[in-house]
PDB file of C-alpha atoms and ligand atoms in Angstrom:
ATOM      1  CA  MET L 282      56.932  17.432  27.343  1.00 45.00           C
ATOM      2  CA  ALA L 283      60.193  16.046  28.741  1.00 45.00           C
ATOM      3  CA  GLN L 284      59.190  17.012  32.268  1.00 50.00           C
ATOM      4  CA  LYS L 285      55.903  15.204  31.868  1.00 49.00           C
ATOM      5  CA  THR L 286      57.558  11.959  30.828  1.00 47.00           C
ATOM      6  CA  ASN L 287      60.024  12.182  33.700  1.00 49.00           C
ATOM      7  CA  GLN L 288      57.168  12.478  36.132  1.00 50.00           C
ATOM      8  CA  GLN L 289      55.533   9.489  34.668  1.00 51.00           C
ATOM      9  CA  VAL L 290      58.722   7.481  35.040  1.00 48.00           C
ATOM     10  CA  ASN L 291      58.847   8.233  38.767  1.00 49.00           C
ATOM     11  CA  PRO L 292      56.009   5.873  39.732  1.00 51.00           C
ATOM     12  CA  LEU L 293      58.313   3.090  38.638  1.00 49.00           C
ATOM     13  CA  GLY L 294      60.321   3.898  41.754  1.00 48.00           C
ATOM     14  CA  PRO L 295      60.720   0.366  43.120  1.00 51.00           C
ATOM     15  CA  GLU L 296      62.828  -0.501  40.115  1.00 51.00           C
ATOM     16  CA  SER L 297      65.176   2.402  40.587  1.00 49.00           C
ATOM     17  CA  LYS L 298      65.514   1.451  44.235  1.00 49.00           C
ATOM     18  CA  GLU L 299      66.916  -1.957  43.390  1.00 49.00           C
ATOM     19  CA  PRO L 300      70.301  -0.769  42.202  1.00 50.00           C
ATOM     20  CA  ARG L 301      70.585   1.364  45.312  1.00 52.00           C
ATOM     21  CA  SER L 302      70.419  -1.736  47.513  1.00 49.00           C
ATOM     22  CA  ASP L 303      73.052  -3.212  45.234  1.00 47.00           C
ATOM     23  CA  GLU L 304      75.220  -0.221  45.861  1.00 50.00           C
ATOM     24  CA  GLU L 305      74.921  -0.817  49.592  1.00 51.00           C
ATOM     25  CA  SER L 306      76.032  -4.392  49.209  1.00 53.00           C
ATOM     26  CA  GLY L 307      78.800  -3.135  46.939  1.00 52.00           C
ATOM     27  CA  SER L 308      78.070  -5.700  44.234  1.00 60.00           C
ATOM     28  CA  LYS L 309      77.180  -3.182  41.488  1.00 65.00           C
ATOM     29  CA  THR L 310      78.213  -4.440  38.069  1.00 80.00           C
ATOM     30  CA  SER L 311      78.148  -2.744  34.695  1.00 87.00           C
ATOM     31  CA  ALA L 312      75.766  -5.450  33.415  1.00 88.00           C
ATOM     32  CA  GLU L 313      73.195  -4.523  36.048  1.00 90.00           C
ATOM     33  CA  GLU L 314      73.670  -0.845  35.324  1.00 91.00           C
ATOM     34  CA  LEU L 315      73.017  -1.573  31.637  1.00 92.00           C
ATOM     35  CA  LYS L 316      69.856  -3.498  32.540  1.00 92.00           C
ATOM     36  CA  ARG L 317      68.650  -0.625  34.679  1.00 92.00           C
ATOM     37  CA  LYS L 318      69.212   1.866  31.857  1.00 92.00           C
ATOM     38  CA  LYS L 319      67.335  -0.402  29.480  1.00 93.00           C
ATOM     39  CA  ARG L 320      64.388  -0.565  31.851  1.00 93.00           C
ATOM     40  CA  ILE L 321      64.328   3.236  32.199  1.00 93.00           C
ATOM     41  CA  LYS L 322      64.453   3.577  28.436  1.00 93.00           C
ATOM     42  CA  LEU L 323      61.539   1.183  28.082  1.00 94.00           C
ATOM     43  CA  ALA L 324      59.563   3.097  30.705  1.00 94.00           C
ATOM     44  CA  ILE L 325      60.195   6.347  28.820  1.00 94.00           C
ATOM     45  CA  TYR L 326      58.990   4.745  25.591  1.00 94.00           C
ATOM     46  CA  ILE L 327      55.824   3.502  27.287  1.00 95.00           C
ATOM     47  CA  ALA L 328      55.164   6.917  28.838  1.00 95.00           C
ATOM     48  CA  ALA L 329      55.749   8.678  25.501  1.00 95.00           C
ATOM     49  CA  PHE L 330      53.389   6.266  23.808  1.00 95.00           C
ATOM     50  CA  ALA L 331      50.740   6.893  26.473  1.00 95.00           C
ATOM     51  CA  VAL L 332      51.070  10.661  25.965  1.00 95.00           C
ATOM     52  CA  PHE L 333      50.819  10.178  22.196  1.00 94.00           C
ATOM     53  CA  GLN L 334      47.723   8.006  22.610  1.00 94.00           C
ATOM     54  CA  THR L 335      46.121  10.612  24.866  1.00 93.00           C
ATOM     55  CA  ILE L 336      46.726  13.332  22.250  1.00 92.00           C
ATOM     56  CA  VAL L 337      45.240  11.131  19.505  1.00 91.00           C
ATOM     57  CA  ILE L 338      42.151  10.431  21.637  1.00 89.00           C
ATOM     58  CA  LEU L 339      41.760  14.122  22.538  1.00 89.00           C
ATOM     59  CA  VAL L 340      42.019  15.236  18.905  1.00 86.00           C
ATOM     60  CA  PHE L 341      39.487  12.573  17.964  1.00 83.00           C
ATOM     61  CA  ALA L 342      37.069  13.615  20.700  1.00 82.00           C
ATOM     62  CA  LEU L 343      37.444  17.362  20.214  1.00 83.00           C
ATOM     63  CA  ILE L 344      37.564  17.590  16.427  1.00 81.00           C
ATOM     64  CA  VAL L 345      36.190  14.472  14.789  1.00 80.00           C
ATOM     65  CA  MET L 346      33.428  13.544  17.246  1.00 81.00           C
ATOM     66  CA  ARG L 347      32.300  17.080  18.044  1.00 87.00           C
ATOM     67  CA  VAL L 348      28.905  17.827  16.508  1.00 90.00           C
ATOM     68  CA  LYS L 349      28.817  21.148  14.708  1.00 92.00           C
ATOM     69  CA  THR L 350      25.522  22.772  13.763  1.00 94.00           C
ATOM     70  CA  PRO L 351      25.114  22.826   9.968  1.00 96.00           C
ATOM     71  CA  LYS L 352      24.352  26.135   8.261  1.00 96.00           C
ATOM     72  CA  VAL L 353      21.582  26.861   5.765  1.00 96.00           C
ATOM     73  CA  ARG L 354      21.426  29.884   3.515  1.00 96.00           C
ATOM     74  CA  LEU L 355      20.293  30.994   0.072  1.00 95.00           C
ATOM     75  CA  GLY L 356      22.811  31.317  -2.722  1.00 93.00           C
ATOM     76  CA  ASN L 357      23.814  34.769  -3.949  1.00 90.00           C
ATOM     77  CA  ASP L 358      22.575  34.098  -7.457  1.00 90.00           C
ATOM     78  CA  ALA L 359      19.044  33.843  -8.756  1.00 93.00           C
ATOM     79  CA  THR L 360      17.385  33.798 -12.151  1.00 93.00           C
ATOM     80  CA  PHE L 361      14.166  35.753 -12.466  1.00 92.00           C
ATOM     81  CA  HIS L 362      11.391  35.029 -14.927  1.00 88.00           C
ATOM     82  CA  ASN L 363       8.230  36.920 -15.688  1.00 86.00           C
ATOM     83  CA  VAL L 364       8.657  39.847 -13.361  1.00 90.00           C
ATOM     84  CA  THR L 365       5.411  41.830 -13.314  1.00 90.00           C
ATOM     85  CA  THR L 366       4.891  44.787 -11.018  1.00 89.00           C
ATOM     86  CA  GLY L 367       1.501  46.229 -11.916  1.00 84.00           C
ATOM     87  CA  ASN L 368       1.250  49.969 -12.270  1.00 83.00           C
ATOM     88  CA  SER L 369       1.208  53.029 -10.025  1.00 79.00           C
ATOM     89  CA  THR L 370      -2.594  52.924  -9.460  1.00 83.00           C
ATOM     90  CA  SER L 371      -2.702  49.204  -8.659  1.00 86.00           C
ATOM     91  CA  PRO L 372       0.760  48.149  -7.544  1.00 89.00           C
ATOM     92  CA  SER L 373       1.519  44.427  -7.337  1.00 90.00           C
ATOM     93  CA  PHE L 374       4.317  41.970  -7.919  1.00 92.00           C
ATOM     94  CA  ASP L 375       4.362  38.512  -9.405  1.00 94.00           C
ATOM     95  CA  ILE L 376       7.796  37.016  -9.829  1.00 95.00           C
ATOM     96  CA  ASN L 377       9.052  33.560 -10.622  1.00 95.00           C
ATOM     97  CA  PHE L 378      12.618  32.761  -9.802  1.00 94.00           C
ATOM     98  CA  THR L 379      15.142  30.004  -9.451  1.00 95.00           C
ATOM     99  CA  THR L 380      17.844  30.005  -6.797  1.00 95.00           C
ATOM    100  CA  GLN L 381      19.818  27.643  -4.591  1.00 95.00           C
ATOM    101  CA  LEU L 382      19.505  26.653  -0.998  1.00 95.00           C
ATOM    102  CA  ARG L 383      22.859  25.664   0.466  1.00 96.00           C
ATOM    103  CA  VAL L 384      23.217  23.285   3.388  1.00 96.00           C
ATOM    104  CA  LYS L 385      26.768  23.512   4.711  1.00 96.00           C
ATOM    105  CA  ASN L 386      27.858  20.596   6.843  1.00 96.00           C
ATOM    106  CA  ALA L 387      31.227  20.876   8.627  1.00 94.00           C
ATOM    107  CA  ASN L 388      30.900  17.540  10.418  1.00 93.00           C
ATOM    108  CA  PHE L 389      32.994  14.405   9.874  1.00 91.00           C
ATOM    109  CA  GLY L 390      29.810  12.602   8.897  1.00 92.00           C
ATOM    110  CA  PRO L 391      26.647  13.226   6.853  1.00 95.00           C
ATOM    111  CA  TYR L 392      23.758  15.470   7.878  1.00 96.00           C
ATOM    112  CA  LYS L 393      20.422  13.964   6.882  1.00 96.00           C
ATOM    113  CA  TYR L 394      17.459  16.294   6.968  1.00 97.00           C
ATOM    114  CA  ASP L 395      13.727  15.886   6.522  1.00 97.00           C
ATOM    115  CA  SER L 396      11.547  17.564   3.956  1.00 97.00           C
ATOM    116  CA  THR L 397      10.549  21.095   4.932  1.00 97.00           C
ATOM    117  CA  ILE L 398       8.928  24.259   3.617  1.00 97.00           C
ATOM    118  CA  ALA L 399      10.790  27.501   2.918  1.00 96.00           C
ATOM    119  CA  THR L 400       8.625  30.605   3.248  1.00 97.00           C
ATOM    120  CA  PHE L 401       9.254  33.943   1.550  1.00 96.00           C
ATOM    121  CA  MET L 402       7.651  36.977   3.128  1.00 95.00           C
ATOM    122  CA  TYR L 403       7.109  40.573   2.134  1.00 93.00           C
ATOM    123  CA  LYS L 404       6.604  42.837   5.155  1.00 91.00           C
ATOM    124  CA  GLY L 405       5.654  39.832   7.264  1.00 91.00           C
ATOM    125  CA  VAL L 406       3.051  38.533   4.818  1.00 92.00           C
ATOM    126  CA  THR L 407       3.663  35.226   3.052  1.00 94.00           C
ATOM    127  CA  ALA L 408       4.388  35.876  -0.620  1.00 95.00           C
ATOM    128  CA  GLY L 409       5.487  32.396  -1.644  1.00 95.00           C
ATOM    129  CA  GLN L 410       6.435  28.972  -0.385  1.00 96.00           C
ATOM    130  CA  VAL L 411       8.497  26.114  -1.719  1.00 96.00           C
ATOM    131  CA  THR L 412       8.992  22.549  -0.538  1.00 96.00           C
ATOM    132  CA  ILE L 413      12.558  21.470   0.140  1.00 96.00           C
ATOM    133  CA  PRO L 414      12.719  17.703  -0.354  1.00 96.00           C
ATOM    134  CA  LYS L 415      14.492  15.586   2.242  1.00 96.00           C
ATOM    135  CA  GLY L 416      18.157  15.105   1.539  1.00 96.00           C
ATOM    136  CA  LYS L 417      21.684  14.657   2.781  1.00 96.00           C
ATOM    137  CA  ALA L 418      24.710  16.940   3.005  1.00 96.00           C
ATOM    138  CA  GLY L 419      27.789  14.748   2.898  1.00 95.00           C
ATOM    139  CA  LEU L 420      30.815  14.735   5.167  1.00 92.00           C
ATOM    140  CA  ARG L 421      32.341  18.226   5.294  1.00 93.00           C
ATOM    141  CA  SER L 422      30.498  19.443   2.197  1.00 95.00           C
ATOM    142  CA  THR L 423      27.786  21.787   1.015  1.00 96.00           C
ATOM    143  CA  LYS L 424      24.622  20.398  -0.505  1.00 96.00           C
ATOM    144  CA  LYS L 425      23.067  22.675  -3.100  1.00 96.00           C
ATOM    145  CA  VAL L 426      19.335  22.339  -3.600  1.00 95.00           C
ATOM    146  CA  GLY L 427      17.800  24.095  -6.597  1.00 95.00           C
ATOM    147  CA  VAL L 428      14.510  25.828  -5.822  1.00 94.00           C
ATOM    148  CA  THR L 429      12.021  27.372  -8.227  1.00 95.00           C
ATOM    149  CA  LEU L 430       9.117  29.354  -6.886  1.00 94.00           C
ATOM    150  CA  ASN L 431       6.618  32.107  -7.388  1.00 95.00           C
ATOM    151  CA  VAL L 432       6.264  35.094  -5.097  1.00 95.00           C
ATOM    152  CA  ASN L 433       3.329  37.465  -5.442  1.00 93.00           C
ATOM    153  CA  SER L 434       1.417  40.168  -3.645  1.00 91.00           C
ATOM    154  CA  LYS L 435      -2.020  38.464  -3.741  1.00 90.00           C
ATOM    155  CA  ASP L 436      -2.274  38.139   0.062  1.00 89.00           C
ATOM    156  CA  LEU L 437      -0.897  41.582   0.768  1.00 87.00           C
ATOM    157  CA  PRO L 438      -3.347  44.032   2.379  1.00 85.00           C
ATOM    158  CA  SER L 439      -3.826  47.193   0.332  1.00 78.00           C
ATOM    159  CA  SER L 440      -2.556  49.198   3.322  1.00 73.00           C
ATOM    160  CA  ALA L 441       1.015  48.047   2.661  1.00 72.00           C
ATOM    161  CA  ASN L 442       3.044  50.718   0.959  1.00 80.00           C
ATOM    162  CA  LEU L 443       3.963  48.568  -2.006  1.00 87.00           C
ATOM    163  CA  ALA L 444       3.882  51.467  -4.467  1.00 86.00           C
ATOM    164  CA  GLY L 445       6.770  53.143  -2.632  1.00 85.00           C
ATOM    165  CA  ASP L 446       8.955  50.048  -2.849  1.00 85.00           C
ATOM    166  CA  LEU L 447       8.149  49.498  -6.490  1.00 88.00           C
ATOM    167  CA  LYS L 448       9.039  53.112  -7.234  1.00 87.00           C
ATOM    168  CA  SER L 449      12.465  52.650  -5.596  1.00 89.00           C
ATOM    169  CA  GLY L 450      12.985  49.617  -7.841  1.00 90.00           C
ATOM    170  CA  LEU L 451      13.930  47.391  -4.919  1.00 92.00           C
ATOM    171  CA  LEU L 452      11.828  44.645  -3.405  1.00 93.00           C
ATOM    172  CA  MET L 453      12.887  43.194  -0.066  1.00 94.00           C
ATOM    173  CA  LEU L 454      11.846  39.641   0.802  1.00 95.00           C
ATOM    174  CA  ASN L 455      12.591  37.714   3.968  1.00 96.00           C
ATOM    175  CA  SER L 456      12.985  33.962   3.675  1.00 96.00           C
ATOM    176  CA  HIS L 457      12.758  31.475   6.443  1.00 97.00           C
ATOM    177  CA  ALA L 458      13.096  27.690   6.719  1.00 96.00           C
ATOM    178  CA  LYS L 459      13.732  25.248   9.517  1.00 96.00           C
ATOM    179  CA  LEU L 460      15.524  22.027   8.753  1.00 96.00           C
ATOM    180  CA  SER L 461      15.400  19.160  11.207  1.00 96.00           C
ATOM    181  CA  GLY L 462      17.688  16.219  10.849  1.00 96.00           C
ATOM    182  CA  LYS L 463      20.523  14.161  12.242  1.00 96.00           C
ATOM    183  CA  VAL L 464      24.295  14.334  12.092  1.00 95.00           C
ATOM    184  CA  GLU L 465      25.805  10.878  11.821  1.00 93.00           C
ATOM    185  CA  LEU L 466      29.311  10.302  13.118  1.00 89.00           C
ATOM    186  CA  MET L 467      31.377   7.153  12.600  1.00 82.00           C
ATOM    187  CA  PHE L 468      28.221   5.364  11.407  1.00 80.00           C
ATOM    188  CA  ILE L 469      27.147   4.813  15.019  1.00 82.00           C
ATOM    189  CA  MET L 470      26.634   8.110  16.763  1.00 87.00           C
ATOM    190  CA  LYS L 471      23.550  10.079  15.725  1.00 91.00           C
ATOM    191  CA  LYS L 472      22.765  13.517  17.034  1.00 93.00           C
ATOM    192  CA  LYS L 473      19.616  15.498  16.278  1.00 95.00           C
ATOM    193  CA  LYS L 474      20.294  18.939  14.851  1.00 94.00           C
ATOM    194  CA  SER L 475      17.807  21.461  13.598  1.00 95.00           C
ATOM    195  CA  VAL L 476      18.947  24.482  11.669  1.00 95.00           C
ATOM    196  CA  GLU L 477      17.154  27.677  10.785  1.00 96.00           C
ATOM    197  CA  MET L 478      17.615  29.734   7.681  1.00 96.00           C
ATOM    198  CA  ASN L 479      16.893  33.436   7.950  1.00 95.00           C
ATOM    199  CA  CYS L 480      17.862  35.383   4.856  1.00 96.00           C
ATOM    200  CA  THR L 481      16.880  38.801   3.600  1.00 96.00           C
ATOM    201  CA  MET L 482      17.076  39.225  -0.144  1.00 95.00           C
ATOM    202  CA  THR L 483      16.581  42.434  -2.042  1.00 95.00           C
ATOM    203  CA  ILE L 484      15.634  42.199  -5.703  1.00 94.00           C
ATOM    204  CA  ASN L 485      16.499  44.911  -8.169  1.00 93.00           C
ATOM    205  CA  LEU L 486      13.318  44.975 -10.228  1.00 91.00           C
ATOM    206  CA  SER L 487      14.735  46.817 -13.203  1.00 89.00           C
ATOM    207  CA  SER L 488      17.865  44.734 -13.701  1.00 92.00           C
ATOM    208  CA  LYS L 489      16.094  41.561 -12.464  1.00 92.00           C
ATOM    209  CA  GLU L 490      19.020  40.664 -10.264  1.00 92.00           C
ATOM    210  CA  ILE L 491      19.740  40.087  -6.593  1.00 93.00           C
ATOM    211  CA  HIS L 492      20.692  43.461  -5.171  1.00 94.00           C
ATOM    212  CA  SER L 493      21.719  42.064  -1.796  1.00 94.00           C
ATOM    213  CA  MET L 494      21.498  38.852   0.161  1.00 95.00           C
ATOM    214  CA  ILE L 495      22.008  38.848   3.904  1.00 95.00           C
ATOM    215  CA  CYS L 496      21.789  35.614   5.849  1.00 94.00           C
ATOM    216  CA  GLU L 497      22.144  35.228   9.589  1.00 87.00           C
TER     217      GLU L 497
HETATM  218  C1  NAG Z 650       6.287  34.671 -19.137  1.00 66.42           C
HETATM  219  O1  NAG Z 650       5.136  33.858 -18.961  1.00 66.42           O
HETATM  220  C2  NAG Z 650       4.484  33.534 -20.153  1.00 66.42           C
HETATM  221  C3  NAG Z 650       3.214  32.759 -19.805  1.00 66.42           C
HETATM  222  O2  NAG Z 650       3.181  32.392 -18.460  1.00 66.42           O
HETATM  223  C4  NAG Z 650       5.411  32.731 -21.035  1.00 66.42           C
HETATM  224  O3  NAG Z 650       4.776  32.443 -22.252  1.00 66.42           O
HETATM  225  C5  NAG Z 650       6.673  33.537 -21.291  1.00 66.42           C
HETATM  226  O4  NAG Z 650       7.583  32.746 -22.001  1.00 66.42           O
HETATM  227  C6  NAG Z 650       7.316  33.968 -19.981  1.00 66.42           C
HETATM  228  N1  NAG Z 650       8.430  34.826 -20.246  1.00 66.42           N
HETATM  229  C7  NAG Z 650       9.628  34.631 -19.685  1.00 66.42           C
HETATM  230  C8  NAG Z 650      10.685  35.612 -20.028  1.00 66.42           C
HETATM  231  O5  NAG Z 650       9.854  33.687 -18.934  1.00 66.42           O
HETATM  232  C1  NAG Z 651      -3.343  49.603 -13.633  1.00 66.42           C
HETATM  233  O1  NAG Z 651      -3.624  48.202 -13.574  1.00 66.42           O
HETATM  234  C2  NAG Z 651      -4.996  47.922 -13.377  1.00 66.42           C
HETATM  235  C3  NAG Z 651      -5.131  46.426 -13.178  1.00 66.42           C
HETATM  236  O2  NAG Z 651      -4.315  45.722 -14.045  1.00 66.42           O
HETATM  237  C4  NAG Z 651      -5.825  48.442 -14.541  1.00 66.42           C
HETATM  238  O3  NAG Z 651      -7.200  48.197 -14.319  1.00 66.42           O
HETATM  239  C5  NAG Z 651      -5.582  49.942 -14.686  1.00 66.42           C
HETATM  240  O4  NAG Z 651      -6.216  50.411 -15.854  1.00 66.42           O
HETATM  241  C6  NAG Z 651      -4.098  50.235 -14.782  1.00 66.42           C
HETATM  242  N1  NAG Z 651      -3.896  51.693 -14.754  1.00 66.42           N
HETATM  243  C7  NAG Z 651      -3.074  52.337 -15.562  1.00 66.42           C
HETATM  244  C8  NAG Z 651      -2.960  53.794 -15.385  1.00 66.42           C
HETATM  245  O5  NAG Z 651      -2.406  51.721 -16.404  1.00 66.42           O
HETATM  246  C1  NAG Z 652       5.350  30.895 -12.191  1.00 66.42           C
HETATM  247  O1  NAG Z 652       5.084  30.129 -11.020  1.00 66.42           O
HETATM  248  C2  NAG Z 652       3.756  29.682 -10.934  1.00 66.42           C
HETATM  249  C3  NAG Z 652       3.601  28.989  -9.619  1.00 66.42           C
HETATM  250  O2  NAG Z 652       4.641  28.141  -9.370  1.00 66.42           O
HETATM  251  C4  NAG Z 652       3.463  28.775 -12.101  1.00 66.42           C
HETATM  252  O3  NAG Z 652       2.091  28.367 -12.041  1.00 66.42           O
HETATM  253  C5  NAG Z 652       3.714  29.505 -13.392  1.00 66.42           C
HETATM  254  O4  NAG Z 652       3.537  28.629 -14.481  1.00 66.42           O
HETATM  255  C6  NAG Z 652       5.097  30.080 -13.425  1.00 66.42           C
HETATM  256  N1  NAG Z 652       5.296  30.873 -14.619  1.00 66.42           N
HETATM  257  C7  NAG Z 652       6.388  30.805 -15.377  1.00 66.42           C
HETATM  258  C8  NAG Z 652       6.433  31.675 -16.562  1.00 66.42           C
HETATM  259  O5  NAG Z 652       7.329  30.050 -15.082  1.00 66.42           O
HETATM  260  C1  NAG Z 653      15.280  36.545  11.384  1.00 66.42           C
HETATM  261  O1  NAG Z 653      15.981  37.766  11.343  1.00 66.42           O
HETATM  262  C2  NAG Z 653      15.202  38.897  11.728  1.00 66.42           C
HETATM  263  C3  NAG Z 653      16.061  40.121  11.540  1.00 66.42           C
HETATM  264  O2  NAG Z 653      17.196  40.081  12.319  1.00 66.42           O
HETATM  265  C4  NAG Z 653      14.727  38.702  13.152  1.00 66.42           C
HETATM  266  O3  NAG Z 653      13.923  39.791  13.523  1.00 66.42           O
HETATM  267  C5  NAG Z 653      13.939  37.420  13.254  1.00 66.42           C
HETATM  268  O4  NAG Z 653      13.560  37.184  14.597  1.00 66.42           O
HETATM  269  C6  NAG Z 653      14.748  36.252  12.758  1.00 66.42           C
HETATM  270  N1  NAG Z 653      13.904  35.077  12.738  1.00 66.42           N
HETATM  271  C7  NAG Z 653      14.294  33.914  13.231  1.00 66.42           C
HETATM  272  C8  NAG Z 653      13.312  32.823  13.160  1.00 66.42           C
HETATM  273  O5  NAG Z 653      15.425  33.739  13.668  1.00 66.42           O
HETATM  274  C1  NAG Z 654      19.213  48.298 -10.340  1.00 66.42           C
HETATM  275  O1  NAG Z 654      19.853  47.883 -11.535  1.00 66.42           O
HETATM  276  C2  NAG Z 654      20.013  48.914 -12.485  1.00 66.42           C
HETATM  277  C3  NAG Z 654      20.572  48.317 -13.745  1.00 66.42           C
HETATM  278  O2  NAG Z 654      21.712  47.525 -13.462  1.00 66.42           O
HETATM  279  C4  NAG Z 654      20.885  50.018 -11.905  1.00 66.42           C
HETATM  280  O3  NAG Z 654      21.022  51.068 -12.833  1.00 66.42           O
HETATM  281  C5  NAG Z 654      20.261  50.523 -10.628  1.00 66.42           C
HETATM  282  O4  NAG Z 654      21.125  51.467 -10.008  1.00 66.42           O
HETATM  283  C6  NAG Z 654      19.986  49.371  -9.671  1.00 66.42           C
HETATM  284  N1  NAG Z 654      19.274  49.899  -8.530  1.00 66.42           N
HETATM  285  C7  NAG Z 654      19.826  49.982  -7.310  1.00 66.42           C
HETATM  286  C8  NAG Z 654      18.950  50.555  -6.248  1.00 66.42           C
HETATM  287  O5  NAG Z 654      20.955  49.608  -7.075  1.00 66.42           O
END
């Protein structure tokens, strides 16, 4: 730091030359020396202030104004209602549940997103869908959106080995959603950001609980 300020004082060379010419003429007085020291001090203050300003601007540009991609995932908790799983000769599932979608926004400004659809799939086949209304995740906060939906095996081809899964007591569903929206910084700067949710949830059918939730 000290070296940097010294370097920045150097460009003020002409001023430090002045006393030297005084020395040559032999008319150096302590008053002039004092003046010279004052000027150097002032130059150091100005340089230090410039360095400080630069740091403030850099921090602002690198931390506050940097746009971070928000994150979307499903909460780890869910409440299940009316879990029906058919029987061994005609396996099926029909489950209603309530959970949370979490939009995590680490930006120094709100993230406003449009309405979208979250899709839940079993072995690549759509088992249920739910509309996520448009909303806003505030400055450096997580918006929690409650979702209630039904997932069922109506569209599942009979070739799928559903009976095996039901026997194990675990049902694995993949959920996907794409949010598109804008991050707003300092009320003026707007940057488009779309975020994808890709979560795999496994439901324990006997305890009617989330067995595992893995989000990318
Ligand atoms: C299951 O659904 C039926 C009719 O749809 C309803 O009457 C009953 O209260 C539900 N049970 C639970 C535990 O939600
Ligand atoms: C299995 O469920 C189907 C459809 O609900 C029904 O027709 C059949 O009788 C059931 N089989 C047994 C063994 O319970
Ligand atoms: C389950 O969800 C379906 C579709 O959303 C709905 O029609 C049905 O009433 C729900 N049943 C219960 C018991 O909540
Ligand atoms: C979601 O995750 C699965 C498993 O890693 C992957 O195969 C799939 O491509 C992902 N989908 C998207 C849209 O990222
Ligand atoms: C599902 O939940 C029940 C009851 O809590 C438990 O006994 C069982 O081990 C769970 N199944 C798995 C595969 O973890």
